[in-house]
Amino acid sequence: MINIQIPATSANLGAGFDSLGLAVNLYNYVGIEESDKIDILSLDGTTVPTDASNLIYTSAKTLYDMCGKPLSGLKIHQKNNIPMTRGLGSSSACIIAGVYGANLLLGTPFNTDELVDIASKIEGHPDNVAPALLGGIVTAVFEGNHVYWVKQEIFRQLKFMALIPDFEMKTSDARECLPETISHMDARFNLSRAALFSASLLQGKYENIREAVQDKLHQPYRLKLIPHADDVFEKAYDLGAYAVYLSGAGSTLMAIVNGHDTCFASTMREYLDNMGLNGWQIKELSIDNQGTKVVF
């Protein structure tokens, strides 16, 4: 059995809607091998489909179909540490587990660029699947059937504090609340800030990134679906966060803080509890620069 580690991801990063994403050190683990039947087991008790509708299986089967190789079944063992439907790339992790694992089982007929293309076609956009596969912070454009991407590794002393509400937010629901058209002014607003974000993060100009995560395309609409989101944003900035943004489609809010900060998590925990948000989780994360890999 091939054992794979896949990182969680945080997409959009404020203004980079459907084009920016980064990998963080929270991992799903998947074991995969060929079998004469579909045999899927969740090792952590998370409820997952155990038939041919399982996303890891369907993603793997896509590669088998592309190679013209029959697939009678797979044995899949999955450990799901990434919270589902919380804006941390749980579905992308499943897709990458399937295509990466199948590629190894098939003798690596597809290169990295091709795997990014295939995974993005399955997901519909590259902002989560690309960093899940590649690691680091990834800027990506999906045009036709091809993804144009650039990966940058980040070695800065930063913490990514995931503030995870105790309710799901499906991507489909989060997209339904978005307007069909935007103004030229709003488009210009986002383009300038998306361009500013990764350059500022790479060069350590943290004074820029509060402005760089400002957005007019999706966050103002989606944050209305998250009770107390505005209050939590304000508190995170009061505690010295460099930036706060909605991770992916939500519901997770992500705060970027100084890597040497030892008080943010405990103070935010006390604040959330006082607000009656006891079910919210706080996970202290950092950037994963390696992406998906085989583990032993």
Coordinates of C-alpha atoms in Angstrom, one line a residue:
M1 CA 0.0 0.0 0.0
I2 CA 1.2 3.5 -0.9
N3 CA 0.9 5.9 2.0
I4 CA 0.4 9.6 1.1
Q5 CA 0.4 12.8 3.2
I6 CA -1.7 15.7 1.8
P7 CA -1.7 19.2 3.3
A8 CA -4.6 21.4 4.0
T9 CA -4.9 24.6 2.0
S10 CA -6.1 28.1 2.5
A11 CA -7.3 29.7 -0.8
N12 CA -8.2 33.2 -2.1
L13 CA -6.0 34.9 0.6
G14 CA -8.4 37.8 0.4
A15 CA -8.2 39.4 -3.0
G16 CA -6.8 36.5 -5.0
F17 CA -10.2 34.9 -5.7
D18 CA -9.9 31.5 -7.3
S19 CA -6.2 32.2 -8.1
L20 CA -4.1 32.3 -4.9
G21 CA -3.7 29.6 -2.3
L22 CA -1.2 28.2 0.2
A23 CA -0.5 24.9 1.9
V24 CA -0.4 24.6 5.7
N25 CA 0.9 21.9 8.0
L26 CA -2.4 20.1 8.8
Y27 CA -2.6 16.8 7.0
N28 CA -4.8 14.1 5.7
Y29 CA -3.2 10.6 5.3
V30 CA -4.3 8.2 2.7
G31 CA -3.2 4.6 2.0
I32 CA -4.1 3.3 -1.5
E33 CA -3.5 0.1 -3.4
E34 CA -5.1 -1.8 -6.2
S35 CA -7.8 -4.4 -5.3
D36 CA -10.4 -6.6 -6.9
K37 CA -13.1 -4.6 -5.2
I38 CA -13.8 -1.2 -3.6
D39 CA -12.6 -1.3 0.0
I40 CA -12.7 2.1 1.7
L41 CA -12.0 2.6 5.4
S42 CA -12.1 5.8 7.5
L43 CA -9.4 5.4 10.1
D44 CA -10.6 8.3 12.3
G45 CA -14.3 7.7 12.4
T46 CA -15.2 10.5 10.0
T47 CA -18.1 9.5 7.8
V48 CA -17.0 9.1 4.2
P49 CA -18.5 7.4 1.2
T50 CA -17.4 3.8 1.0
D51 CA -18.5 3.2 -2.6
A52 CA -17.6 4.4 -6.0
S53 CA -18.8 7.9 -5.2
N54 CA -15.8 8.4 -2.8
L55 CA -13.9 11.4 -4.1
I56 CA -10.5 9.8 -3.7
Y57 CA -11.7 6.8 -5.7
T58 CA -13.4 8.8 -8.4
S59 CA -10.3 11.0 -8.8
A60 CA -8.0 8.0 -9.0
K61 CA -10.3 6.3 -11.5
T62 CA -10.0 9.4 -13.7
L63 CA -6.4 8.6 -14.3
Y64 CA -7.0 4.9 -14.9
D65 CA -9.7 5.9 -17.5
M66 CA -7.2 8.4 -19.1
C67 CA -4.7 5.6 -19.4
G68 CA -7.3 3.1 -20.7
K69 CA -6.6 0.7 -17.9
P70 CA -9.5 -1.1 -16.3
L71 CA -10.0 -0.6 -12.6
S72 CA -11.8 -3.4 -10.7
G73 CA -11.3 -1.6 -7.3
L74 CA -9.0 0.1 -4.8
K75 CA -8.3 -0.4 -1.2
I76 CA -8.3 3.1 0.4
H77 CA -7.5 3.9 4.0
Q78 CA -8.0 7.6 4.9
K79 CA -7.4 9.6 8.0
N80 CA -9.2 12.9 7.9
N81 CA -7.5 15.6 10.0
I82 CA -8.6 18.4 7.7
P83 CA -12.1 19.6 8.8
M84 CA -14.7 19.1 6.1
T85 CA -16.4 22.0 4.4
R86 CA -14.7 24.6 6.5
G87 CA -12.6 26.3 3.8
L88 CA -9.4 24.4 4.4
G89 CA -9.3 22.3 1.2
S90 CA -10.8 19.0 2.4
S91 CA -12.2 18.1 -1.0
S92 CA -9.0 19.2 -2.7
A93 CA -7.0 16.9 -0.4
C94 CA -9.1 14.0 -1.5
I95 CA -8.7 14.8 -5.2
I96 CA -5.0 15.1 -4.9
A97 CA -4.8 11.9 -2.9
G98 CA -6.6 10.1 -5.7
V99 CA -4.7 11.5 -8.6
Y100 CA -1.3 11.4 -6.9
G101 CA -1.8 7.9 -5.6
A102 CA -3.2 6.6 -8.9
N103 CA -0.3 8.1 -10.8
L104 CA 2.1 6.2 -8.6
L105 CA 0.1 3.0 -9.0
L106 CA 0.1 3.4 -12.8
G107 CA 3.9 3.9 -12.9
T108 CA 3.9 7.8 -13.1
P109 CA 2.6 8.3 -16.6
F110 CA 1.7 12.0 -15.8
N111 CA 4.1 14.7 -14.8
T112 CA 3.5 17.4 -12.2
D113 CA 2.0 20.0 -14.7
E114 CA -0.4 17.3 -16.0
L115 CA -1.5 16.3 -12.5
V116 CA -2.3 20.0 -11.6
D117 CA -4.3 20.2 -14.8
I118 CA -6.3 17.0 -14.1
A119 CA -6.9 17.9 -10.5
S120 CA -8.1 21.4 -11.4
K121 CA -10.4 20.0 -14.0
I122 CA -12.0 17.7 -11.4
E123 CA -12.2 20.5 -8.8
G124 CA -13.2 23.3 -11.2
H125 CA -10.5 25.7 -10.1
P126 CA -6.8 25.5 -9.0
D127 CA -6.6 27.6 -5.9
N128 CA -6.7 24.7 -3.5
V129 CA -5.6 21.7 -5.5
A130 CA -2.4 23.3 -6.8
P131 CA -0.9 24.2 -3.3
A132 CA -2.2 20.9 -2.0
L133 CA 0.0 19.1 -4.6
L134 CA 2.9 21.5 -4.8
G135 CA 3.1 23.1 -1.3
G136 CA 4.1 26.8 -0.7
I137 CA 2.1 29.7 -1.9
V138 CA 0.8 29.2 -5.5
T139 CA -0.5 31.7 -8.0
A140 CA -2.5 29.9 -10.7
V141 CA -4.6 30.7 -13.7
F142 CA -6.9 28.0 -15.2
E143 CA -7.4 28.6 -18.9
G144 CA -9.1 25.9 -21.1
N145 CA -7.7 22.6 -19.8
H146 CA -4.4 24.0 -18.6
V147 CA -3.2 25.7 -15.4
Y148 CA -0.5 28.3 -15.6
W149 CA 1.1 28.3 -12.1
V150 CA 4.0 29.6 -10.1
K151 CA 5.0 28.2 -6.7
Q152 CA 6.9 30.2 -4.2
E153 CA 8.3 28.8 -0.9
I154 CA 7.9 30.9 2.2
F155 CA 10.4 30.6 5.1
R156 CA 9.3 33.6 7.1
Q157 CA 8.5 33.3 10.8
L158 CA 4.7 33.5 10.5
K159 CA 1.8 31.7 12.1
F160 CA -1.5 31.1 10.4
M161 CA -4.1 31.0 13.0
A162 CA -7.2 29.1 11.7
L163 CA -10.3 30.2 13.5
I164 CA -12.7 27.4 12.7
P165 CA -16.5 27.8 13.4
D166 CA -18.6 24.9 14.5
F167 CA -20.7 24.8 11.3
E168 CA -20.1 23.8 7.7
M169 CA -20.2 26.1 4.7
K170 CA -20.5 24.3 1.4
T171 CA -18.7 25.9 -1.5
S172 CA -21.8 25.7 -3.6
D173 CA -23.8 27.7 -1.1
A174 CA -21.0 30.2 -0.7
R175 CA -20.9 30.8 -4.4
E176 CA -24.6 31.3 -4.7
C177 CA -24.4 34.5 -2.6
L178 CA -22.0 36.2 -5.0
P179 CA -23.1 38.8 -7.5
E180 CA -23.1 37.8 -11.2
T181 CA -21.4 41.0 -12.2
I182 CA -19.0 43.5 -10.6
S183 CA -17.9 47.0 -11.4
H184 CA -14.6 47.9 -13.2
M185 CA -13.6 49.8 -10.1
D186 CA -14.0 46.7 -7.9
A187 CA -12.0 44.6 -10.4
R188 CA -9.2 47.1 -10.3
F189 CA -9.3 47.1 -6.5
N190 CA -8.8 43.4 -6.3
L191 CA -6.2 43.1 -9.0
S192 CA -3.9 45.5 -7.3
R193 CA -4.2 43.9 -3.9
A194 CA -3.8 40.3 -5.2
A195 CA -0.6 41.4 -6.9
L196 CA 0.6 43.0 -3.6
F197 CA 0.0 40.0 -1.4
S198 CA 2.5 37.4 -2.4
A199 CA 5.3 39.9 -3.1
S200 CA 4.8 41.4 0.3
L201 CA 4.8 38.0 2.1
L202 CA 7.9 36.9 0.3
Q203 CA 9.8 40.1 1.1
G204 CA 8.6 40.4 4.7
K205 CA 6.7 43.7 4.1
Y206 CA 4.0 42.6 6.6
E207 CA 2.8 46.2 6.9
N208 CA 1.3 45.7 3.4
I209 CA -0.7 42.6 3.9
R210 CA -3.6 44.0 5.9
E211 CA -4.3 46.1 2.8
A212 CA -3.4 43.2 0.4
V213 CA -6.2 40.9 1.8
Q214 CA -8.9 43.5 1.3
D215 CA -11.5 42.2 -1.2
K216 CA -14.7 43.3 -3.0
L217 CA -15.5 40.2 -4.9
H218 CA -16.5 37.6 -2.4
Q219 CA -15.7 38.3 1.3
P220 CA -18.3 41.1 1.9
Y221 CA -21.0 38.6 0.7
R222 CA -19.8 35.4 2.3
L223 CA -18.9 37.0 5.7
K224 CA -22.6 37.8 6.1
L225 CA -23.2 34.0 6.3
I226 CA -20.9 33.7 9.4
P227 CA -22.3 35.1 12.6
H228 CA -19.8 37.3 14.5
A229 CA -17.3 37.2 11.7
D230 CA -16.8 41.0 11.7
D231 CA -16.3 41.0 15.5
V232 CA -13.7 38.2 15.2
F233 CA -11.9 40.1 12.4
E234 CA -11.7 43.3 14.6
K235 CA -10.5 41.3 17.6
A236 CA -7.8 39.6 15.6
Y237 CA -6.5 43.0 14.4
D238 CA -6.7 44.3 18.0
L239 CA -4.4 41.4 19.0
G240 CA -1.8 42.4 16.4
A241 CA -2.6 40.2 13.4
Y242 CA -0.9 41.3 10.2
A243 CA -3.9 40.2 8.2
V244 CA -7.3 38.4 8.5
Y245 CA -9.2 36.8 5.7
L246 CA -11.9 34.3 4.9
S247 CA -10.1 31.0 4.1
G248 CA -11.5 29.6 0.8
A249 CA -15.3 29.7 0.8
G250 CA -15.3 29.6 4.6
S251 CA -16.4 29.1 7.3
T252 CA -12.8 29.3 8.6
L253 CA -11.3 32.7 9.2
M254 CA -7.5 32.9 8.9
A255 CA -5.3 35.3 10.8
I256 CA -1.6 35.8 9.9
V257 CA 0.4 36.7 13.0
N258 CA 4.0 37.1 14.0
G259 CA 5.8 33.7 14.4
H260 CA 7.0 34.7 17.9
D261 CA 3.6 35.7 19.2
T262 CA 2.7 33.5 22.2
C263 CA -0.5 35.2 23.3
F264 CA -2.8 35.4 20.2
A265 CA -4.3 31.9 20.6
S266 CA -5.0 32.1 24.3
T267 CA -6.4 35.6 24.2
M268 CA -8.6 34.8 21.2
R269 CA -9.8 31.6 22.9
E270 CA -10.9 33.6 25.9
Y271 CA -12.6 36.2 23.6
L272 CA -14.5 33.5 21.6
D273 CA -15.7 31.8 24.8
N274 CA -16.9 35.1 26.2
M275 CA -18.8 35.6 22.9
G276 CA -20.5 32.3 23.4
L277 CA -18.5 30.8 20.5
N278 CA -17.2 27.9 22.5
G279 CA -17.5 25.5 19.6
W280 CA -15.0 27.4 17.5
Q281 CA -11.6 25.8 17.2
I282 CA -8.2 27.5 17.0
K283 CA -5.5 25.7 15.1
E284 CA -1.9 27.2 15.0
L285 CA -0.5 26.4 11.6
S286 CA 2.5 27.3 9.4
I287 CA 3.2 27.1 5.7
D288 CA 4.0 23.7 4.2
N289 CA 6.5 24.1 1.4
Q290 CA 6.6 20.4 0.3
G291 CA 3.1 19.6 -0.7
T292 CA 1.9 16.1 -1.2
K293 CA 4.4 13.3 -0.6
V294 CA 4.8 9.6 0.1
V295 CA 5.3 8.8 3.8
F296 CA 6.4 5.6 5.5

